[in-house]
XYZ file of C-alpha atoms in Angstrom:
303
model
C 0.622 -10.390 -25.669
C 1.606 -9.081 -22.209
C 0.125 -5.991 -20.612
C 1.978 -2.769 -21.241
C 2.239 -0.849 -17.952
C 3.350 2.723 -17.323
C 4.445 3.450 -13.734
C 4.480 7.148 -12.817
C 6.556 7.948 -9.743
C 8.800 4.920 -10.164
C 11.613 6.631 -8.266
C 9.611 6.675 -5.021
C 9.680 4.113 -2.216
C 7.150 1.767 -3.790
C 8.296 2.235 -7.393
C 11.155 -0.273 -7.482
C 9.217 -3.064 -5.721
C 6.352 -2.481 -8.160
C 8.729 -3.033 -11.061
C 10.058 -6.247 -9.520
C 6.609 -7.773 -8.959
C 5.314 -6.672 -12.354
C 8.324 -8.261 -14.055
C 7.559 -11.545 -12.298
C 4.192 -11.478 -14.060
C 5.854 -10.911 -17.427
C 4.411 -7.457 -18.013
C 6.086 -4.943 -20.327
C 7.138 -2.012 -18.151
C 7.808 1.668 -18.666
C 8.846 3.456 -15.478
C 8.870 7.240 -15.248
C 10.918 9.223 -12.747
C 12.206 12.764 -12.517
C 15.330 11.506 -10.729
C 18.181 10.742 -13.137
C 20.008 8.818 -10.391
C 17.226 6.192 -10.376
C 17.399 5.487 -14.103
C 20.085 2.770 -14.011
C 18.421 0.976 -11.113
C 15.077 0.996 -12.915
C 16.678 -0.416 -16.057
C 18.514 -3.095 -14.067
C 15.132 -4.399 -12.896
C 13.924 -4.850 -16.451
C 11.854 -1.728 -17.103
C 12.403 0.982 -19.676
C 13.284 4.105 -17.683
C 11.805 7.433 -18.736
C 12.941 10.782 -17.357
C 9.747 12.798 -17.058
C 8.457 15.879 -15.274
C 4.746 15.168 -14.879
C 4.081 18.891 -14.446
C 4.969 19.261 -18.136
C 1.634 18.369 -19.739
C 3.022 18.225 -23.267
C 5.836 15.863 -22.271
C 3.406 13.617 -20.420
C 1.147 13.300 -23.450
C 4.010 12.761 -25.884
C 5.449 9.934 -23.792
C 2.115 8.221 -23.268
C 1.215 8.601 -26.930
C 4.495 6.950 -27.934
C 4.060 4.072 -25.477
C 0.286 3.527 -25.643
C 0.115 1.673 -22.310
C -2.771 -0.583 -21.317
C -2.408 0.383 -17.655
C -1.133 3.390 -15.716
C -0.008 2.998 -12.113
C 0.102 6.446 -10.496
C 2.275 6.472 -7.372
C 3.338 10.097 -7.712
C 4.684 11.804 -4.593
C 7.192 14.458 -3.624
C 8.209 13.646 -0.071
C 11.296 14.573 1.970
C 14.088 12.246 3.018
C 13.606 13.430 6.603
C 10.256 12.829 8.282
C 9.964 15.872 10.531
C 7.194 18.444 11.039
C 9.206 21.156 9.299
C 10.166 18.957 6.333
C 6.615 17.727 5.806
C 5.324 21.293 5.912
C 7.988 22.409 3.438
C 7.294 19.600 0.968
C 3.504 19.666 1.307
C 2.749 22.149 -1.511
C 5.056 20.376 -3.976
C 3.626 16.974 -3.092
C 0.105 18.316 -3.631
C 1.082 19.842 -6.974
C 2.726 16.661 -8.234
C -0.201 14.468 -7.219
C -2.991 16.783 -8.321
C -1.619 18.697 -11.304
C 0.833 16.031 -12.478
C -1.661 13.254 -11.865
C -4.245 15.305 -13.722
C -1.998 15.445 -16.771
C -1.617 11.670 -16.660
C -5.328 11.034 -16.315
C -6.248 13.485 -19.084
C -3.873 11.814 -21.523
C -4.957 8.363 -20.385
C -8.555 9.196 -21.271
C -7.582 10.669 -24.637
C -5.454 7.655 -25.539
C -7.903 4.986 -24.429
C -5.873 3.550 -21.538
C -7.840 0.602 -20.179
C -7.056 0.834 -16.481
C -5.677 3.343 -13.985
C -4.367 2.514 -10.487
C -3.939 5.363 -7.995
C -2.053 5.647 -4.712
C -4.075 6.968 -1.774
C -3.990 6.634 2.039
C -5.615 4.352 4.636
C -4.653 6.425 7.684
C -6.786 9.568 7.356
C -10.275 8.250 8.096
C -12.663 10.216 10.295
C -12.771 9.175 13.938
C -15.282 6.583 15.082
C -15.732 3.185 16.679
C -13.927 0.160 15.310
C -11.894 -0.104 12.148
C -12.678 2.127 9.189
C -13.742 0.530 5.922
C -13.363 1.868 2.404
C -16.759 3.608 2.579
C -15.797 5.548 5.729
C -15.337 9.282 5.022
C -11.941 10.912 5.333
C -11.114 13.140 8.323
C -12.061 16.399 6.632
C -12.347 18.187 10.007
C -8.936 17.153 11.342
C -6.062 19.568 11.978
C -5.323 21.953 9.080
C -2.503 20.014 7.430
C -4.306 16.685 7.615
C -7.618 18.202 6.514
C -5.867 19.639 3.460
C -4.359 16.230 2.723
C -7.720 14.476 2.957
C -9.275 16.971 0.549
C -6.438 16.352 -1.911
C -7.006 12.590 -1.722
C -10.754 13.043 -2.127
C -10.380 15.255 -5.200
C -7.895 12.916 -6.878
C -9.905 9.795 -6.088
C -13.179 11.364 -7.214
C -11.948 12.582 -10.587
C -10.587 9.108 -11.323
C -13.835 7.405 -10.305
C -15.772 9.795 -12.548
C -13.547 9.067 -15.553
C -14.443 6.424 -18.163
C -11.359 4.351 -17.274
C -11.546 1.258 -15.077
C -10.138 2.551 -11.800
C -8.511 0.966 -8.777
C -7.579 3.025 -5.727
C -4.995 1.605 -3.333
C -5.209 3.224 0.091
C -1.896 2.293 1.630
C -0.942 2.293 5.291
C 2.342 3.831 6.413
C 5.124 2.244 4.390
C 7.981 0.539 6.215
C 10.815 -1.584 4.907
C 13.655 -0.807 2.474
C 14.005 2.823 1.351
C 11.397 4.090 3.849
C 11.648 6.429 6.847
C 11.338 3.502 9.257
C 14.670 1.824 8.546
C 17.355 1.805 11.264
C 19.664 4.151 9.355
C 16.881 6.221 7.777
C 15.140 9.294 9.144
C 13.075 7.847 11.983
C 15.730 5.372 13.058
C 18.232 8.198 13.463
C 15.729 10.433 15.218
C 14.864 7.655 17.658
C 18.516 7.170 18.619
C 18.877 10.933 19.059
C 15.893 11.029 21.423
C 13.819 13.116 19.009
C 10.731 10.878 18.813
C 8.765 11.509 22.010
C 5.639 9.806 23.238
C 2.649 11.868 24.343
C 0.069 11.491 27.104
C -2.888 9.521 25.746
C -0.933 8.556 22.652
C -3.707 6.238 21.507
C -3.854 7.104 17.828
C -4.189 3.892 15.803
C -1.632 3.515 13.018
C -1.990 1.365 9.912
C 1.319 0.011 8.615
C 2.204 -2.016 5.531
C 5.533 -3.433 4.409
C 6.577 -1.847 1.127
C 6.920 -5.257 -0.562
C 3.418 -6.308 0.515
C 1.994 -3.032 -0.788
C 3.715 -3.490 -4.140
C 2.522 -7.083 -4.516
C -1.059 -6.101 -3.679
C -0.920 -3.358 -6.298
C 0.164 -5.716 -9.058
C -2.328 -8.357 -7.883
C -5.075 -5.727 -8.173
C -4.666 -5.902 -11.947
C -6.356 -9.307 -11.811
C -9.215 -8.126 -9.577
C -12.296 -6.022 -10.157
C -12.042 -2.250 -9.979
C -12.674 -0.519 -6.675
C -11.042 0.946 -3.583
C -8.923 -1.149 -1.223
C -7.285 -0.546 2.151
C -3.760 -1.934 1.853
C -2.468 -2.187 5.412
C -1.566 -5.024 7.735
C -4.090 -6.890 9.874
C -3.146 -5.409 13.240
C -3.506 -1.623 13.437
C -1.546 -0.482 16.471
C -1.498 2.344 19.013
C 1.140 5.020 18.541
C 2.685 4.422 21.968
C 3.049 0.672 21.371
C 4.698 0.839 17.978
C 7.049 3.654 18.965
C 8.325 1.835 22.066
C 8.895 -1.326 20.018
C 10.512 0.618 17.172
C 12.992 2.272 19.530
C 14.101 -1.147 20.771
C 14.485 -2.420 17.216
C 16.767 0.443 16.149
C 18.833 0.365 19.374
C 17.447 3.663 20.624
C 16.774 4.652 24.241
C 13.167 4.511 25.461
C 11.272 7.582 24.261
C 10.409 10.332 26.712
C 6.760 11.240 27.304
C 5.490 14.787 26.823
C 2.209 16.358 27.819
C -0.095 17.170 24.931
C 0.708 20.858 25.391
C 4.450 20.149 25.217
C 4.012 17.792 22.288
C 2.010 20.352 20.329
C 4.687 22.975 20.953
C 7.458 20.545 19.991
C 5.825 18.710 17.065
C 2.808 20.751 15.966
C -0.926 20.114 15.656
C -0.732 17.597 12.817
C 1.803 15.367 14.536
C -0.243 15.531 17.759
C -3.228 14.315 15.745
C -1.140 11.438 14.411
C -0.171 10.472 17.944
C -3.625 10.720 19.511
C -6.391 10.585 16.924
C -5.640 8.379 13.900
C -8.085 5.549 13.247
C -7.318 1.983 12.308
C -8.502 0.574 8.991
C -9.874 -2.823 8.017
C -8.123 -4.746 5.238
C -10.815 -7.429 4.924
C -11.827 -6.360 1.424
C -8.244 -6.617 0.140
C -7.817 -10.008 1.801
C -10.973 -11.271 0.103
C -10.639 -9.670 -3.327
C -6.855 -9.456 -3.795
C -5.848 -12.483 -1.694
C -3.819 -9.940 0.287
C -1.621 -11.599 2.919
C 0.387 -8.901 4.723
C 3.142 -9.755 7.160
C 2.841 -8.555 10.785
C 4.744 -5.424 11.763
C 8.330 -6.624 11.864
C 9.506 -4.836 15.003
C 6.804 -6.260 17.313
């Protein structure tokens, strides 16, 4: 009998690819989204679509009790269509609520109903600064700029409560998603901003970014069901400096070369968190995922 999998957050960027890869394995799928417009697409991929507000604890429990899944894949987010400082600040509280409160409802019901395994989305790009590539045991950047520090604490809380639960847990720390339905497409948010000259470089823009194609991230997630529990960095094998990827990205989307701002100008224009992204992010090692999950990510497509 095939595994019965419940995907929470199936309307997000990684949700549809997750369904596709899980179907290839023959799993029985139930995909929850709060977006009615995604329902038909989910069903066309072979999953049973469920309209669900994860902030409604009673509804969460009723749905899980009716389905009795073997596995929950929690990829809950609430992110804007436009990747800008103002949009990220606006959506931050809702994203935190959905992940922490909504995810808490899922985990509570999962424990009560005897769910065997729980997979959780996390991030591979908020490690504390240091030499070389960060590994899964490296602490998060709790002392970063305020917005990033708050994000790292949210990840830490959500990861820790899952690890402390009786359920077999797998934490997927993804790099920045690119590919279909992400901000990095030519006609999506960052492609448009690049052509409008709204994505500047910054002096000493040496922050190291970890990217992963959305399809590779989805495949690794489903492959993790056949591996031992644990935490995995899911990003490609060549973390890259901010200045290098942005110059290459602008060429790919037919944008003019980006202008360069001083750090003072950049902070005024983009804010402290985005300056941190440009100058201070740390690369992450994916060796564990390569070894344990047979992870084979493609190189960044616009280089």
